[in-house]
The first five atom37 places (N, CA, C, CB, O) and aatype in JSON, in Angstrom:
{
  "aatype": [12, 8, 1, 6, 3, 11, 15, 13, 5, 16, 7, 10, 15, 6, 5, 0, 19, 6, 0, 10, 11, 1, 5, 10, 19, 3, 10, 19, 6, 14, 10, 15, 3, 7, 5, 10, 10, 6, 10, 0, 3, 7, 9, 8, 6, 12, 10, 1, 5, 1, 1, 12, 19, 1, 1, 8, 8, 0, 6, 1, 12, 5, 3, 10, 12, 14, 14, 7, 19, 3, 10, 10, 19],
  "atom_mask": [
    [1, 1, 1, 1, 1],
    [1, 1, 1, 1, 1],
    [1, 1, 1, 1, 1],
    [1, 1, 1, 1, 1],
    [1, 1, 1, 1, 1],
    [1, 1, 1, 1, 1],
    [1, 1, 1, 1, 1],
    [1, 1, 1, 1, 1],
    [1, 1, 1, 1, 1],
    [1, 1, 1, 1, 1],
    [1, 1, 1, 0, 1],
    [1, 1, 1, 1, 1],
    [1, 1, 1, 1, 1],
    [1, 1, 1, 1, 1],
    [1, 1, 1, 1, 1],
    [1, 1, 1, 1, 1],
    [1, 1, 1, 1, 1],
    [1, 1, 1, 1, 1],
    [1, 1, 1, 1, 1],
    [1, 1, 1, 1, 1],
    [1, 1, 1, 1, 1],
    [1, 1, 1, 1, 1],
    [1, 1, 1, 1, 1],
    [1, 1, 1, 1, 1],
    [1, 1, 1, 1, 1],
    [1, 1, 1, 1, 1],
    [1, 1, 1, 1, 1],
    [1, 1, 1, 1, 1],
    [1, 1, 1, 1, 1],
    [1, 1, 1, 1, 1],
    [1, 1, 1, 1, 1],
    [1, 1, 1, 1, 1],
    [1, 1, 1, 1, 1],
    [1, 1, 1, 0, 1],
    [1, 1, 1, 1, 1],
    [1, 1, 1, 1, 1],
    [1, 1, 1, 1, 1],
    [1, 1, 1, 1, 1],
    [1, 1, 1, 1, 1],
    [1, 1, 1, 1, 1],
    [1, 1, 1, 1, 1],
    [1, 1, 1, 0, 1],
    [1, 1, 1, 1, 1],
    [1, 1, 1, 1, 1],
    [1, 1, 1, 1, 1],
    [1, 1, 1, 1, 1],
    [1, 1, 1, 1, 1],
    [1, 1, 1, 1, 1],
    [1, 1, 1, 1, 1],
    [1, 1, 1, 1, 1],
    [1, 1, 1, 1, 1],
    [1, 1, 1, 1, 1],
    [1, 1, 1, 1, 1],
    [1, 1, 1, 1, 1],
    [1, 1, 1, 1, 1],
    [1, 1, 1, 1, 1],
    [1, 1, 1, 1, 1],
    [1, 1, 1, 1, 1],
    [1, 1, 1, 1, 1],
    [1, 1, 1, 1, 1],
    [1, 1, 1, 1, 1],
    [1, 1, 1, 1, 1],
    [1, 1, 1, 1, 1],
    [1, 1, 1, 1, 1],
    [1, 1, 1, 1, 1],
    [1, 1, 1, 1, 1],
    [1, 1, 1, 1, 1],
    [1, 1, 1, 0, 1],
    [1, 1, 1, 1, 1],
    [1, 1, 1, 1, 1],
    [1, 1, 1, 1, 1],
    [1, 1, 1, 1, 1],
    [1, 1, 1, 1, 1]
  ],
  "atom_positions": [
    [[0.4, -4.3, 12.94], [0.27, -4.34, 11.52], [1.52, -4.97, 10.99], [0.02, -2.94, 10.91], [2.63, -4.7, 11.45]],
    [[1.32, -5.86, 9.97], [2.46, -6.5, 9.35], [2.97, -5.76, 8.15], [2.12, -7.86, 8.95], [2.25, -5.0, 7.51]],
    [[4.26, -6.0, 7.85], [4.9, -5.37, 6.72], [4.56, -6.17, 5.45], [6.44, -5.28, 6.94], [4.49, -7.4, 5.48]],
    [[4.35, -5.43, 4.34], [4.13, -6.15, 3.07], [5.45, -6.67, 2.53], [3.46, -5.23, 2.02], [6.53, -6.23, 2.92]],
    [[5.32, -7.61, 1.63], [6.47, -8.15, 0.98], [7.41, -7.08, 0.47], [6.05, -9.02, -0.13], [6.94, -6.04, -0.01]],
    [[8.67, -7.29, 0.55], [9.66, -6.26, 0.14], [9.47, -5.84, -1.32], [11.08, -6.79, 0.35], [9.78, -4.7, -1.68]],
    [[8.97, -6.76, -2.17], [8.87, -6.36, -3.58], [7.88, -5.21, -3.75], [8.44, -7.56, -4.46], [7.86, -4.57, -4.8]],
    [[7.09, -4.93, -2.78], [6.02, -3.87, -2.91], [6.51, -2.64, -2.15], [4.6, -4.37, -2.33], [5.74, -1.68, -2.09]],
    [[7.59, -2.59, -1.63], [8.08, -1.44, -0.82], [8.89, -0.53, -1.73], [8.96, -1.93, 0.41], [9.49, -0.96, -2.71]],
    [[8.87, 0.81, -1.35], [9.71, 1.73, -2.1], [11.17, 1.6, -1.65], [9.22, 3.18, -1.92], [11.52, 0.78, -0.8]],
    [[11.97, 2.41, -2.25], [13.43, 2.4, -1.9], [13.67, 3.21, -0.67], [0.0, 0.0, 0.0], [14.84, 3.48, -0.39]],
    [[12.72, 3.62, 0.08], [12.99, 4.44, 1.28], [13.54, 3.5, 2.41], [11.64, 5.22, 1.76], [13.08, 2.37, 2.62]],
    [[14.51, 4.04, 3.09], [15.0, 3.33, 4.22], [14.11, 3.46, 5.45], [16.36, 3.78, 4.52], [13.25, 4.34, 5.49]],
    [[14.28, 2.66, 6.41], [13.39, 2.77, 7.66], [13.49, 4.14, 8.28], [13.78, 1.68, 8.75], [12.5, 4.7, 8.75]],
    [[14.74, 4.7, 8.29], [14.91, 6.06, 8.82], [14.17, 7.08, 8.04], [16.33, 6.43, 8.86], [13.57, 7.99, 8.61]],
    [[14.18, 6.95, 6.71], [13.48, 7.93, 5.87], [11.97, 7.8, 6.1], [13.82, 7.73, 4.35], [11.28, 8.82, 6.16]],
    [[11.46, 6.62, 6.22], [10.04, 6.42, 6.5], [9.64, 7.04, 7.84], [9.71, 4.92, 6.49], [8.57, 7.64, 7.95]],
    [[10.48, 6.91, 8.85], [10.16, 7.45, 10.16], [10.24, 8.97, 10.06], [11.13, 6.89, 11.26], [9.42, 9.64, 10.68]],
    [[11.17, 9.55, 9.33], [11.23, 11.02, 9.14], [10.0, 11.54, 8.41], [12.51, 11.41, 8.34], [9.45, 12.59, 8.75]],
    [[9.58, 10.8, 7.42], [8.36, 11.15, 6.67], [7.17, 11.12, 7.56], [8.15, 10.21, 5.48], [6.34, 12.03, 7.52]],
    [[7.04, 10.1, 8.36], [5.88, 10.04, 9.26], [5.86, 11.23, 10.24], [5.89, 8.72, 10.05], [4.79, 11.78, 10.51]],
    [[6.98, 11.62, 10.75], [7.09, 12.74, 11.62], [6.64, 14.03, 10.91], [8.52, 12.85, 12.12], [5.89, 14.84, 11.47]],
    [[7.13, 14.21, 9.63], [6.74, 15.37, 8.84], [5.23, 15.37, 8.6], [7.5, 15.37, 7.5], [4.59, 16.41, 8.76]],
    [[4.65, 14.22, 8.22], [3.24, 14.1, 7.96], [2.39, 14.49, 9.16], [2.92, 12.72, 7.55], [1.4, 15.21, 9.04]],
    [[2.81, 13.99, 10.29], [2.1, 14.39, 11.56], [2.09, 15.86, 11.77], [2.75, 13.75, 12.76], [1.07, 16.45, 12.13]],
    [[3.27, 16.45, 11.54], [3.36, 17.95, 11.74], [2.45, 18.62, 10.74], [4.85, 18.49, 11.56], [1.81, 19.6, 11.1]],
    [[2.35, 18.15, 9.46], [1.53, 18.75, 8.45], [0.1, 18.63, 8.67], [1.84, 18.2, 7.19], [-0.65, 19.57, 8.4]],
    [[-0.35, 17.46, 9.17], [-1.78, 17.32, 9.37], [-2.34, 17.72, 10.76], [-2.14, 15.93, 9.12], [-3.54, 17.68, 11.0]],
    [[-1.42, 18.11, 11.65], [-1.85, 18.54, 12.96], [-2.91, 19.67, 12.94], [-0.65, 18.99, 13.75], [-3.88, 19.61, 13.69]],
    [[-2.73, 20.68, 12.07], [-3.75, 21.73, 12.05], [-5.06, 21.37, 11.4], [-3.22, 22.89, 11.38], [-6.0, 22.15, 11.53]],
    [[-5.2, 20.25, 10.72], [-6.44, 19.9, 10.11], [-7.55, 19.58, 11.06], [-6.24, 18.79, 9.25], [-7.3, 19.08, 12.15]],
    [[-8.76, 19.87, 10.67], [-9.94, 19.5, 11.51], [-10.07, 17.98, 11.5], [-11.28, 20.18, 10.98], [-9.43, 17.31, 10.68]],
    [[-10.85, 17.43, 12.37], [-11.1, 16.0, 12.4], [-11.66, 15.52, 11.04], [-12.1, 15.65, 13.56], [-11.25, 14.49, 10.5]],
    [[-12.62, 16.31, 10.51], [-13.23, 15.94, 9.23], [-12.28, 15.93, 8.1], [0.0, 0.0, 0.0], [-12.33, 15.04, 7.26]],
    [[-11.37, 16.94, 8.04], [-10.34, 16.98, 7.04], [-9.38, 15.82, 7.15], [-9.6, 18.26, 7.13], [-9.04, 15.21, 6.14]],
    [[-8.93, 15.5, 8.34], [-8.04, 14.41, 8.56], [-8.67, 13.14, 8.17], [-7.6, 14.36, 9.95], [-7.98, 12.33, 7.55]],
    [[-9.97, 12.85, 8.47], [-10.64, 11.72, 8.1], [-10.8, 11.58, 6.56], [-11.93, 11.72, 8.77], [-10.64, 10.5, 6.0]],
    [[-11.11, 12.7, 5.92], [-11.14, 12.73, 4.43], [-9.82, 12.38, 3.81], [-11.56, 14.09, 3.93], [-9.78, 11.64, 2.82]],
    [[-8.72, 12.9, 4.35], [-7.35, 12.52, 3.87], [-7.08, 11.06, 4.07], [-6.26, 13.33, 4.6], [-6.54, 10.4, 3.18]],
    [[-7.43, 10.56, 5.22], [-7.24, 9.13, 5.53], [-7.97, 8.21, 4.64], [-7.65, 8.85, 6.89], [-7.47, 7.17, 4.22]],
    [[-9.27, 8.66, 4.33], [-10.11, 7.83, 3.42], [-9.49, 7.8, 2.04], [-11.59, 8.37, 3.34], [-9.51, 6.77, 1.37]],
    [[-8.93, 8.95, 1.6], [-8.29, 9.01, 0.27], [-7.11, 8.07, 0.22], [0.0, 0.0, 0.0], [-6.94, 7.34, -0.76]],
    [[-6.26, 8.09, 1.28], [-5.11, 7.19, 1.28], [-5.51, 5.73, 1.34], [-4.2, 7.52, 2.44], [-4.89, 4.86, 0.72]],
    [[-6.58, 5.47, 2.1], [-7.12, 4.1, 2.22], [-7.59, 3.62, 0.83], [-8.31, 4.05, 3.28], [-7.29, 2.49, 0.42]],
    [[-8.31, 4.46, 0.14], [-8.84, 4.11, -1.19], [-7.67, 3.8, -2.17], [-9.73, 5.3, -1.75], [-7.72, 2.86, -2.96]],
    [[-6.64, 4.61, -2.06], [-5.44, 4.38, -2.96], [-4.85, 3.07, -2.68], [-4.35, 5.47, -2.79], [-4.51, 2.34, -3.61]],
    [[-4.7, 2.71, -1.39], [-4.18, 1.37, -1.02], [-5.09, 0.21, -1.5], [-4.02, 1.28, 0.52], [-4.6, -0.81, -1.98]],
    [[-6.41, 0.39, -1.37], [-7.3, -0.65, -1.93], [-7.1, -0.82, -3.41], [-8.75, -0.31, -1.65], [-7.03, -1.95, -3.9]],
    [[-7.0, 0.29, -4.16], [-6.8, 0.18, -5.56], [-5.48, -0.51, -5.96], [-6.87, 1.52, -6.15], [-5.42, -1.32, -6.88]],
    [[-4.43, -0.14, -5.21], [-3.09, -0.81, -5.48], [-3.21, -2.28, -5.23], [-1.92, -0.22, -4.58], [-2.73, -3.07, -6.04]],
    [[-3.8, -2.69, -4.19], [-3.93, -4.11, -3.88], [-4.79, -4.86, -4.89], [-4.5, -4.28, -2.5], [-4.52, -6.01, -5.23]],
    [[-5.86, -4.17, -5.35], [-6.72, -4.74, -6.36], [-5.89, -4.94, -7.63], [-7.97, -3.83, -6.62], [-5.99, -6.0, -8.24]],
    [[-5.12, -4.0, -8.05], [-4.29, -4.19, -9.31], [-3.27, -5.25, -9.11], [-3.56, -2.87, -9.72], [-3.03, -6.03, -10.04]],
    [[-2.63, -5.35, -7.96], [-1.68, -6.44, -7.71], [-2.34, -7.81, -7.75], [-0.99, -6.24, -6.36], [-1.79, -8.76, -8.3]],
    [[-3.52, -7.91, -7.15], [-4.25, -9.12, -7.08], [-4.65, -9.56, -8.56], [-5.52, -8.93, -6.15], [-4.48, -10.71, -8.97]],
    [[-5.15, -8.6, -9.28], [-5.55, -8.81, -10.64], [-4.34, -9.32, -11.5], [-6.14, -7.48, -11.23], [-4.46, -10.28, -12.27]],
    [[-3.25, -8.68, -11.33], [-2.05, -9.05, -12.0], [-1.63, -10.47, -11.68], [-0.96, -8.1, -11.66], [-1.31, -11.27, -12.56]],
    [[-1.64, -10.76, -10.41], [-1.21, -12.09, -9.97], [-2.19, -13.14, -10.54], [-1.15, -12.17, -8.4], [-1.75, -14.22, -10.94]],
    [[-3.47, -12.85, -10.57], [-4.44, -13.8, -11.11], [-4.25, -14.0, -12.63], [-5.88, -13.32, -10.81], [-4.37, -15.13, -13.12]],
    [[-3.97, -12.95, -13.35], [-3.72, -13.06, -14.82], [-2.5, -13.83, -15.09], [-3.6, -11.69, -15.46], [-2.47, -14.64, -16.02]],
    [[-1.42, -13.59, -14.26], [-0.18, -14.38, -14.46], [-0.45, -15.89, -14.18], [0.97, -13.83, -13.5], [0.07, -16.77, -14.87]],
    [[-1.26, -16.14, -13.17], [-1.6, -17.51, -12.8], [-2.35, -18.17, -13.97], [-2.46, -17.54, -11.51], [-2.11, -19.33, -14.28]],
    [[-3.25, -17.41, -14.6], [-4.03, -17.99, -15.72], [-3.14, -18.32, -16.91], [-5.13, -17.02, -16.16], [-3.49, -19.18, -17.73]],
    [[-1.97, -17.63, -17.03], [-1.09, -17.92, -18.13], [-0.14, -19.12, -17.87], [-0.29, -16.68, -18.45], [0.5, -19.61, -18.79]],
    [[-0.06, -19.56, -16.62], [0.81, -20.68, -16.3], [0.21, -22.01, -16.68], [1.13, -20.67, -14.84], [-1.01, -22.15, -16.71]],
    [[1.02, -22.97, -16.97], [0.44, -24.32, -17.25], [-0.19, -24.87, -16.01], [1.51, -25.32, -17.77], [0.15, -24.46, -14.9]],
    [[-1.13, -25.81, -16.2], [-1.84, -26.39, -15.06], [-0.81, -26.99, -14.11], [-2.87, -27.48, -15.52], [0.2, -27.56, -14.53]],
    [[-1.09, -26.85, -12.84], [-0.24, -27.41, -11.82], [0.79, -26.45, -11.28], [0.0, 0.0, 0.0], [1.36, -26.71, -10.22]],
    [[1.06, -25.33, -11.95], [2.05, -24.3, -11.46], [1.24, -23.27, -10.69], [2.87, -23.6, -12.68], [0.33, -22.66, -11.25]],
    [[1.56, -23.08, -9.41], [0.84, -22.14, -8.6], [1.73, -20.96, -8.2], [0.29, -22.84, -7.38], [2.66, -21.13, -7.42]],
    [[1.46, -19.77, -8.73], [2.24, -18.63, -8.4], [1.68, -17.88, -7.16], [2.31, -17.72, -9.58], [2.32, -16.98, -6.62]],
    [[0.46, -18.28, -6.75], [-0.19, -17.63, -5.65], [0.16, -18.26, -4.28], [-1.66, -17.66, -5.86], [-0.69, -18.33, -3.4]],
    [[1.38, -18.7, -4.13], [1.87, -19.29, -2.9], [2.26, -18.24, -1.88], [3.04, -20.19, -3.19], [2.69, -18.57, -0.78]]
  ]
}
C-alpha cells in the first residue's frame, strides 16, 4: 500500500501511528468477525467520503483556473 501525499496526513509521527495501530489491534481483538467487518466497513466508507470531497475540491479549483492551467498533475 502506498502512502498518500503528505498534505493529507495528520501531524502524527510514524512512531505515534505505530503505537496507535498496536492499541487498535488490542481493542478490536475481542470483537467477533462480524463486528470487526462492520467496523472496517465504516472506516472504509469514511475514507471513500474523504477522497470524494478532495476530488470534488480539486475539480472545482481546476474549473476556476484559466484555460491551460492544470492543477490535477
